[in-house]
Coordinates of C-alpha atoms and ligand atoms in Angstrom, one line a residue:
M1 CA -27.5 -3.7 15.9
S2 CA -23.9 -4.6 15.5
T3 CA -22.2 -4.9 12.1
S4 CA -21.0 -8.3 10.9
H5 CA -17.5 -8.1 9.3
V6 CA -16.3 -11.2 7.7
I7 CA -12.5 -11.6 6.7
I8 CA -11.4 -14.4 4.5
G9 CA -7.7 -15.0 5.1
D10 CA -5.7 -14.9 8.3
G11 CA -2.4 -13.5 6.8
I12 CA -1.0 -10.3 7.8
A13 CA -3.4 -8.2 5.7
G14 CA -6.6 -10.1 7.2
S15 CA -5.3 -10.3 10.7
S16 CA -4.5 -6.5 10.7
A17 CA -7.8 -5.7 9.3
A18 CA -9.6 -7.6 12.0
E19 CA -7.4 -5.9 14.7
T20 CA -8.4 -2.5 13.3
I21 CA -11.9 -3.1 13.1
R22 CA -12.1 -4.5 16.7
E23 CA -10.2 -1.4 17.9
A24 CA -12.7 0.9 15.8
D25 CA -15.7 -0.8 16.7
P26 CA -15.9 -2.8 19.9
D27 CA -19.4 -4.1 19.3
A28 CA -18.9 -5.5 15.8
D29 CA -19.2 -9.2 15.0
V30 CA -15.9 -10.1 13.5
T31 CA -15.2 -13.5 11.9
V32 CA -11.7 -14.5 10.4
I33 CA -11.6 -17.6 8.2
T34 CA -8.4 -19.4 6.9
D35 CA -7.8 -22.8 5.4
E36 CA -4.5 -23.0 7.2
G37 CA -4.3 -25.0 10.4
E38 CA -2.7 -22.2 12.4
A39 CA -3.2 -18.6 13.2
L40 CA -1.2 -15.6 12.0
Y41 CA 2.5 -16.3 11.9
N42 CA 5.5 -14.4 10.4
R43 CA 5.7 -15.5 6.8
I44 CA 8.9 -13.6 6.4
L45 CA 10.7 -15.8 9.0
I46 CA 9.8 -19.2 7.8
K47 CA 12.7 -18.9 5.4
E48 CA 14.8 -18.7 8.7
F49 CA 13.3 -21.7 10.0
A50 CA 13.8 -23.7 6.9
K51 CA 17.5 -22.7 6.9
G52 CA 17.7 -24.2 10.4
K53 CA 18.4 -20.8 12.0
L54 CA 15.2 -20.6 14.0
P55 CA 13.0 -22.5 16.2
E56 CA 9.3 -22.8 15.6
A57 CA 8.2 -20.4 18.5
P58 CA 9.2 -17.0 17.5
I59 CA 7.6 -17.3 14.2
S60 CA 4.1 -17.4 15.5
I61 CA 2.6 -14.0 15.8
H62 CA -1.0 -14.8 17.4
E63 CA -2.1 -17.8 19.3
P64 CA -5.7 -18.6 19.4
E65 CA -6.1 -16.9 22.7
W66 CA -5.4 -13.6 21.0
Y67 CA -8.5 -13.8 19.0
D68 CA -10.5 -15.0 21.9
E69 CA -9.5 -12.0 24.0
R70 CA -10.7 -9.5 21.3
D71 CA -13.8 -11.7 20.7
I72 CA -12.7 -12.2 17.2
D73 CA -14.2 -15.6 15.8
L74 CA -11.3 -17.4 14.1
Q75 CA -12.4 -20.3 12.0
L76 CA -9.2 -22.6 11.2
N77 CA -9.1 -25.2 8.4
T78 CA -11.9 -23.6 6.6
H79 CA -11.8 -23.2 2.8
V80 CA -14.0 -20.7 1.4
T81 CA -15.5 -22.0 -1.8
G82 CA -18.2 -19.3 -2.7
V83 CA -19.4 -15.9 -2.2
D84 CA -22.9 -14.5 -2.9
T85 CA -22.7 -10.8 -3.1
D86 CA -26.2 -10.3 -3.4
A87 CA -27.2 -12.4 -0.4
H88 CA -24.2 -11.1 1.4
E89 CA -23.1 -14.8 2.3
V90 CA -19.8 -16.6 2.4
H91 CA -19.7 -20.4 1.6
T92 CA -17.2 -22.9 3.2
H93 CA -16.1 -26.4 2.2
T94 CA -17.9 -27.7 5.1
G95 CA -21.2 -26.1 3.8
D96 CA -21.3 -23.4 6.6
V97 CA -22.7 -19.9 5.6
Y98 CA -21.3 -16.7 7.1
E99 CA -23.7 -13.7 6.5
Y100 CA -21.7 -10.4 6.2
D101 CA -22.4 -6.6 6.1
K102 CA -18.8 -6.0 5.0
L103 CA -16.6 -8.7 3.6
L104 CA -12.7 -8.6 3.3
V105 CA -11.0 -10.8 0.7
A106 CA -7.4 -11.2 1.9
T107 CA -6.5 -14.5 0.6
G108 CA -3.2 -13.8 -1.2
G109 CA -1.8 -16.1 -3.7
T110 CA -0.6 -19.9 -4.1
P111 CA 2.6 -20.7 -5.7
A112 CA 2.2 -21.5 -9.4
Q113 CA 3.5 -24.8 -10.6
L114 CA 5.7 -25.2 -13.6
P115 CA 3.7 -26.4 -16.6
V116 CA 6.1 -29.4 -17.1
D117 CA 6.0 -33.2 -16.5
N118 CA 6.3 -34.1 -13.1
A119 CA 6.1 -30.6 -11.7
D120 CA 4.2 -32.0 -8.8
A121 CA 6.4 -35.0 -7.9
D122 CA 7.5 -35.8 -4.4
G123 CA 10.6 -33.8 -3.6
V124 CA 9.5 -30.7 -5.7
H125 CA 8.8 -28.0 -3.3
H126 CA 6.7 -25.0 -3.4
F127 CA 7.2 -22.2 -0.6
W128 CA 4.5 -20.1 0.8
T129 CA 3.1 -21.5 4.2
F130 CA 4.8 -22.6 7.6
Q131 CA 3.9 -26.2 6.6
D132 CA 5.9 -25.8 3.3
A133 CA 8.9 -24.6 5.4
R134 CA 8.5 -27.5 7.6
N135 CA 8.5 -30.0 4.7
I136 CA 11.3 -28.1 2.9
K137 CA 13.5 -28.2 6.0
E138 CA 12.9 -31.7 7.0
H139 CA 13.7 -32.9 3.3
A140 CA 16.8 -30.6 3.1
E141 CA 18.4 -31.9 6.1
Q142 CA 18.4 -35.2 4.3
T143 CA 19.9 -34.3 1.0
D144 CA 23.0 -32.9 -0.5
Q145 CA 22.0 -32.1 -4.4
G146 CA 19.1 -29.8 -5.3
I147 CA 17.7 -27.7 -7.9
I148 CA 16.2 -24.3 -7.8
V149 CA 14.0 -22.6 -10.3
G150 CA 12.4 -18.9 -10.5
A151 CA 15.0 -16.1 -10.6
G152 CA 13.0 -13.7 -8.2
L153 CA 13.1 -13.0 -4.5
L154 CA 11.6 -16.1 -3.3
G155 CA 13.8 -18.2 -5.5
L156 CA 16.7 -16.4 -3.8
D157 CA 15.4 -17.6 -0.4
L158 CA 15.3 -21.1 -1.7
A159 CA 18.9 -20.7 -2.8
A160 CA 19.8 -19.3 0.8
I161 CA 18.1 -22.4 2.3
C162 CA 20.3 -24.7 0.1
G163 CA 23.4 -22.7 1.3
A164 CA 22.4 -23.2 4.9
Q165 CA 21.7 -26.7 4.8
E166 CA 24.9 -27.5 2.7
I167 CA 23.0 -28.5 -0.4
D168 CA 24.9 -28.2 -3.5
A169 CA 22.3 -26.9 -6.1
H170 CA 22.0 -25.6 -9.5
Y171 CA 19.8 -22.5 -9.9
L172 CA 18.3 -22.7 -13.3
M173 CA 17.2 -19.3 -14.6
R174 CA 15.7 -18.4 -18.0
G175 CA 17.6 -15.2 -18.8
N176 CA 21.3 -14.2 -18.3
R177 CA 20.9 -13.2 -14.7
W178 CA 18.8 -13.3 -11.5
W179 CA 15.7 -10.9 -11.1
R180 CA 16.5 -9.5 -14.6
Y181 CA 13.2 -7.2 -14.4
A182 CA 14.9 -5.2 -11.5
L183 CA 18.7 -5.6 -11.9
S184 CA 21.3 -5.2 -14.6
L185 CA 23.9 -7.5 -15.0
D186 CA 26.4 -5.5 -13.0
G187 CA 24.0 -5.7 -10.0
A188 CA 23.0 -9.3 -10.6
E189 CA 26.5 -10.4 -10.7
I190 CA 27.0 -9.5 -6.9
L191 CA 24.2 -11.9 -6.2
H192 CA 25.5 -14.5 -8.4
D193 CA 28.9 -14.5 -6.5
A194 CA 27.1 -14.6 -3.3
M195 CA 25.2 -17.8 -4.4
R196 CA 28.4 -19.6 -5.7
E197 CA 30.0 -19.0 -2.2
K198 CA 27.0 -20.8 -0.8
G199 CA 27.3 -23.7 -3.1
V200 CA 24.5 -22.6 -5.4
E201 CA 25.8 -22.6 -9.1
P202 CA 23.6 -20.3 -11.2
V203 CA 22.7 -21.7 -14.7
F204 CA 21.7 -19.0 -17.2
E205 CA 19.5 -19.2 -20.3
S206 CA 18.1 -22.4 -19.0
G207 CA 14.8 -23.4 -17.2
V208 CA 13.0 -26.6 -16.9
D209 CA 11.7 -28.7 -19.8
R210 CA 10.8 -31.7 -17.3
F211 CA 11.5 -33.2 -14.1
E212 CA 12.6 -36.9 -14.0
V213 CA 11.5 -39.0 -11.3
D214 CA 12.6 -42.4 -9.7
D215 CA 10.5 -45.6 -9.5
E216 CA 8.8 -44.3 -6.5
G217 CA 7.9 -41.0 -8.2
H218 CA 10.6 -38.9 -6.4
V219 CA 12.2 -36.3 -8.3
E220 CA 15.8 -37.0 -9.4
A221 CA 16.6 -34.6 -12.0
A222 CA 15.6 -31.4 -14.0
V223 CA 16.2 -31.3 -17.7
D224 CA 16.4 -27.9 -19.3
P225 CA 15.3 -27.0 -22.9
D226 CA 18.5 -27.8 -24.1
G227 CA 18.8 -31.2 -22.9
N228 CA 21.0 -30.4 -20.1
R229 CA 20.4 -32.7 -17.1
Y230 CA 20.8 -31.6 -13.5
E231 CA 20.6 -34.1 -10.8
G232 CA 19.1 -33.3 -7.4
D233 CA 16.5 -35.0 -5.1
W234 CA 15.3 -31.9 -3.7
A235 CA 14.0 -29.1 -5.9
G236 CA 12.6 -25.7 -5.1
V237 CA 10.2 -23.9 -7.5
A238 CA 9.2 -20.2 -7.0
I239 CA 7.9 -19.0 -10.3
G240 CA 5.3 -16.6 -9.0
L241 CA 1.6 -16.9 -7.5
D242 CA -1.6 -17.7 -8.9
F243 CA -4.2 -15.3 -7.0
N244 CA -6.7 -17.0 -4.8
T245 CA -9.8 -15.7 -6.4
E246 CA -11.8 -18.9 -7.6
F247 CA -14.4 -18.5 -5.2
L248 CA -15.3 -15.1 -6.5
E249 CA -15.9 -16.3 -10.0
D250 CA -19.8 -16.2 -9.9
T251 CA -19.7 -12.7 -8.4
P252 CA -19.4 -9.4 -10.2
V253 CA -16.2 -8.7 -8.2
E254 CA -13.6 -7.6 -10.9
T255 CA -10.5 -9.7 -11.0
D256 CA -7.3 -9.3 -13.1
D257 CA -4.4 -11.3 -12.0
G258 CA -5.7 -10.4 -8.4
I259 CA -8.7 -8.3 -7.2
V260 CA -9.0 -4.8 -8.7
V261 CA -9.5 -2.2 -5.8
D262 CA -9.3 1.5 -5.5
E263 CA -7.1 3.4 -3.1
Y264 CA -9.5 2.7 -0.4
M265 CA -9.4 -0.9 -0.8
R266 CA -12.9 -1.1 -2.2
T267 CA -13.8 -3.3 -5.0
G268 CA -16.5 -2.3 -7.4
V269 CA -19.0 -4.2 -5.6
E270 CA -20.9 -2.8 -2.5
D271 CA -19.7 -4.1 0.9
V272 CA -16.7 -6.1 -0.7
Y273 CA -13.2 -5.0 0.1
A274 CA -9.8 -6.6 -0.7
A275 CA -6.4 -6.2 0.9
G276 CA -2.7 -7.5 0.7
D277 CA -0.9 -9.5 -1.9
I278 CA -4.3 -10.2 -3.8
T279 CA -5.1 -6.5 -4.7
Q280 CA -4.5 -4.9 -7.9
F281 CA -5.0 -1.6 -6.2
Y282 CA -5.0 2.1 -7.5
D283 CA -1.5 3.3 -6.5
V284 CA -1.9 7.2 -5.8
I285 CA 1.7 7.9 -6.1
L286 CA 2.4 5.9 -9.3
G287 CA -1.0 7.2 -10.8
E288 CA -1.9 3.8 -12.0
R289 CA -2.8 0.1 -11.0
A290 CA -0.1 -1.7 -9.4
Q291 CA 0.5 -4.8 -7.1
N292 CA 2.7 -5.1 -4.1
G293 CA 3.9 -8.5 -2.7
A294 CA 5.4 -7.5 0.7
W295 CA 4.6 -7.9 4.3
G296 CA 4.6 -4.3 5.2
S297 CA 2.4 -3.2 2.3
A298 CA -0.1 -6.1 3.2
K299 CA -0.3 -4.8 6.9
E300 CA -1.1 -1.4 5.7
Q301 CA -3.7 -2.3 3.2
G302 CA -5.4 -4.7 5.9
S303 CA -5.5 -1.7 8.2
V304 CA -6.7 0.8 5.7
A305 CA -9.6 -1.8 4.6
G306 CA -10.5 -2.3 8.1
T307 CA -10.9 1.5 9.0
N308 CA -13.0 2.1 5.8
M309 CA -15.2 -1.0 6.5
V310 CA -15.9 0.5 9.8
A311 CA -16.4 4.2 8.4
D312 CA -18.6 2.8 5.8
S313 CA -20.8 1.0 8.0
D314 CA -21.0 3.8 10.5
A315 CA -22.0 6.0 7.7
E316 CA -24.9 3.7 6.7
V317 CA -26.2 3.3 10.2
D318 CA -26.2 6.9 11.4
G319 CA -25.3 9.1 8.3
S320 CA -22.2 10.2 9.7
V321 CA -19.2 11.5 7.8
E322 CA -16.1 9.8 8.7
E323 CA -12.7 10.3 7.1
E324 CA -11.9 7.6 4.8
E325 CA -8.4 6.5 4.7
E326 CA -6.3 6.1 1.6
F327 CA -3.5 3.9 0.9
R328 CA -0.4 5.7 0.1
W329 CA 2.8 3.6 0.6
V330 CA 6.2 3.1 -0.6
S331 CA 7.0 -0.6 -0.2
T332 CA 10.2 -2.3 0.8
Y333 CA 11.5 -5.7 0.6
S334 CA 15.0 -6.5 2.3
V335 CA 17.1 -9.6 2.0
T336 CA 19.6 -10.5 4.7
H337 CA 21.0 -13.9 3.5
F338 CA 24.4 -12.5 2.7
D339 CA 27.3 -10.6 4.3
F340 CA 25.9 -7.5 2.3
P341 CA 22.5 -5.8 2.6
F342 CA 20.1 -5.7 -0.1
L343 CA 16.8 -3.7 -0.4
S344 CA 14.3 -3.3 -3.0
F345 CA 11.7 -0.3 -2.6
G346 CA 8.9 1.1 -4.4
H347 CA 8.4 -0.4 -7.9
P348 CA 11.8 -1.2 -9.2
T349 CA 10.5 -3.3 -12.0
L350 CA 8.4 -0.6 -13.7
G351 CA 9.3 2.9 -15.3
D352 CA 10.7 4.3 -18.4
E353 CA 14.2 5.5 -17.4
D354 CA 16.8 4.3 -15.1
A355 CA 20.2 5.1 -13.6
E356 CA 22.8 2.8 -11.9
R357 CA 26.2 2.8 -10.5
K358 CA 28.5 0.4 -9.0
Y359 CA 30.5 1.7 -6.0
G360 CA 32.5 -1.3 -4.8
E361 CA 32.8 -5.0 -5.3
R362 CA 29.4 -5.4 -3.3
E363 CA 28.0 -2.1 -3.5
W364 CA 25.6 -1.1 -6.2
R365 CA 22.5 1.1 -6.7
R366 CA 19.9 1.3 -9.6
L367 CA 17.1 3.7 -9.6
A368 CA 13.8 3.5 -11.7
F369 CA 12.0 6.7 -12.9
K370 CA 8.6 7.0 -14.4
D371 CA 7.3 10.5 -16.1
G372 CA 10.4 12.2 -14.5
K373 CA 9.8 11.0 -11.1
L374 CA 11.6 8.4 -9.0
I375 CA 9.3 5.3 -8.5
G376 CA 11.7 2.6 -7.3
G377 CA 15.0 1.1 -7.0
V378 CA 17.4 -1.6 -5.7
L379 CA 20.1 -0.8 -3.2
I380 CA 23.0 -3.3 -2.7
G381 CA 25.7 -3.3 -0.1
D382 CA 24.8 0.4 1.4
L383 CA 21.1 1.0 2.5
S384 CA 21.9 4.4 4.1
Q385 CA 20.1 6.3 1.4
Q386 CA 16.8 4.6 1.4
S387 CA 14.9 7.1 3.5
K388 CA 15.9 9.8 1.1
F389 CA 14.7 7.8 -1.9
K390 CA 11.4 6.9 -0.2
K391 CA 10.8 10.6 0.7
L392 CA 11.5 11.6 -3.0
I393 CA 9.0 9.0 -4.1
R394 CA 6.3 9.9 -1.6
E395 CA 6.7 13.6 -2.6
E396 CA 6.5 12.7 -6.2
R397 CA 9.2 15.2 -7.0
P398 CA 10.5 15.5 -10.6
V399 CA 14.1 14.4 -10.2
A400 CA 14.9 12.2 -13.3
D401 CA 17.0 15.0 -14.6
Q402 CA 19.2 15.0 -11.6
K403 CA 20.4 11.5 -12.0
E404 CA 24.1 12.3 -11.1
M405 CA 23.3 13.8 -7.9
L406 CA 21.0 10.8 -7.0
L407 CA 23.7 8.4 -7.7
E408 CA 26.4 10.4 -5.4
Q409 CA 27.1 7.9 -2.5
D410 CA 25.6 10.4 0.0
V411 CA 22.8 12.3 -1.7
D412 CA 22.6 16.0 -0.8
M413 CA 19.0 16.6 -0.5
D414 CA 19.4 20.5 -0.3
E415 CA 21.4 20.6 -3.3
L416 CA 18.9 18.4 -5.0
T417 CA 16.0 20.9 -3.9
E418 CA 18.0 23.7 -5.4
A419 CA 18.6 22.0 -8.6
T420 CA 14.8 20.8 -9.1
A421 CA 13.7 24.3 -8.3
A422 CA 16.0 25.9 -10.7
Q423 CA 14.8 23.4 -13.3
A424 CA 11.2 24.3 -12.6
E425 CA 11.7 28.0 -13.3
Ligands
FAD1 C1 9.1 -17.6 2.1 C2 8.6 -16.2 2.0 C3 9.4 -15.2 2.3 C4 9.1 -13.7 2.2 N1 9.8 -12.9 2.6 C5 9.5 -11.6 2.5 C6 10.3 -10.5 2.8 O1 11.5 -10.7 3.3 N2 9.8 -9.2 3.0 C7 8.5 -8.9 2.5 O2 8.1 -7.7 2.7 N3 7.8 -9.8 2.1 C8 8.2 -11.2 2.1 N4 7.3 -12.2 1.7 C9 5.9 -11.7 1.1 C10 5.0 -11.6 2.3 O3 5.0 -12.7 3.1 C11 3.6 -11.4 1.7 O4 3.6 -10.2 0.9 C12 2.5 -11.4 2.9 O5 2.5 -12.4 3.9 C13 1.2 -11.2 2.2 O6 0.2 -11.2 3.1 P1 -1.2 -11.4 2.8 O7 -2.2 -11.4 4.1 O8 -1.8 -10.5 1.8 O9 -1.6 -13.0 2.2 P2 -1.1 -14.5 2.7 O10 0.0 -14.2 3.8 O11 -0.7 -15.1 1.7 O12 -2.3 -14.7 3.5 C14 -3.5 -15.3 2.8 C15 -4.2 -16.2 3.6 O13 -5.5 -16.6 3.0 C16 -5.7 -18.1 3.2 N5 -6.5 -18.4 2.1 C17 -6.5 -18.3 0.7 N6 -7.4 -18.9 -0.1 C18 -8.5 -19.1 1.0 C19 -9.8 -19.6 1.0 N7 -10.3 -19.9 -0.3 N8 -10.4 -19.9 2.1 C20 -9.9 -19.6 3.2 N9 -8.6 -19.2 3.2 C21 -7.7 -18.8 2.3 C22 -4.2 -18.6 2.8 O14 -4.1 -20.0 3.1 C23 -3.4 -17.6 3.6 O15 -3.4 -18.1 4.8 C24 7.7 -13.3 1.8 C25 6.9 -14.5 1.5 C26 7.3 -15.9 1.5 C27 6.3 -16.9 1.2

């Protein structure tokens, strides 16, 4: 009898799991359920579309035929409302029920709304789907004054969209700099200058107390906690994600700002797996639970989950002992909006020590360490050392005592190996 795999979510995690399952088990029944109206597209590129730099076509990754050719049942526009883990059933908003042997939850997150008046007013945009990008672009082409809220990577995308669409914008930030959890003021200043060059003015120690709307309910200004008023009829808000776990509320699946899984993408409930942004996974390199919000990581988690779903079902059917696959990954996230490159890797917002250096007007590096090991960092201007740093993270080498060496523009790995060996003696 064929195994029935049901996947909720057709983002990169869900889609990569479906592909992996099909390759590993040609006889399996594979169903992918998504509440979006289109099959997998490149979420990373929708910002380029919103900037007006890319047409729609290259953003799509899979046409529905891709699923047909692989005999994968794709259900579009279908919202999952509940799961019964005892009966092994998935329930949808249309009342349909899908039975599963193995279930993968790859539902990612939904942008959080600001808890302020008029946060959902017409003209206030959140950015996650291709449809959001179409709305953002259409509106951006008709306006010349905007407001941006949320001092993280997605907020930076909104700033770049304003720059490309020639919108003068105020970027309201709560602290004294952009992405304060990963960058010092020295590093952030490089980004602030780049924003200003694009007509986006960062405003520090600010935020939104409320949005003001016109008679038709369209946003016309944001007022910060000090009462300063910033006009704009286009607003972009990116303050984080609410993870899509509501449909698991009546199940024993453990959730904690996402779904808790081990390094094999297994939840604590038999036959239920999770992958992608939604997971609070056990990071074998870090030695603790972590969360990644990056495309490459979601793709790899989907593939690991798919491999293990097939291996586990084979083991149940014929008692075979197949190699289970572990998620062991150093995540990266690169930004290409400016005339200098920017890359964050690993877990740059965590750690108990750090080291940083500025090399030039637009060249800067910061490294984060935990328990004596490198765990992440941010590179601005020169990305040439990234593979060395990622290798050091993967190898879990105790290098925190060699900060000077790691801050050399060109890190000498042989010298570093000698120094860490001497230190170990
Ligand atoms: C504008 C933007 C720019 C980005 N840029 C980068 C970048 O440069 N580099 C990088 O590494 N990462 C980037 N990311 C992050 C990256 O896109 C995500 O980490 C990745 O897409 C996560 O994939 P996922 O499959 O886990 O989740 P998602 O892509 O969020 O997919 C989850 C899917 O599940 C569906 N779903 C949710 N709930 C239900 C339900 N109840 N029923 C049915 N379907 C449901 C959702 O509609 C969605 O289609 C960016 C994200 C955005 C939005």
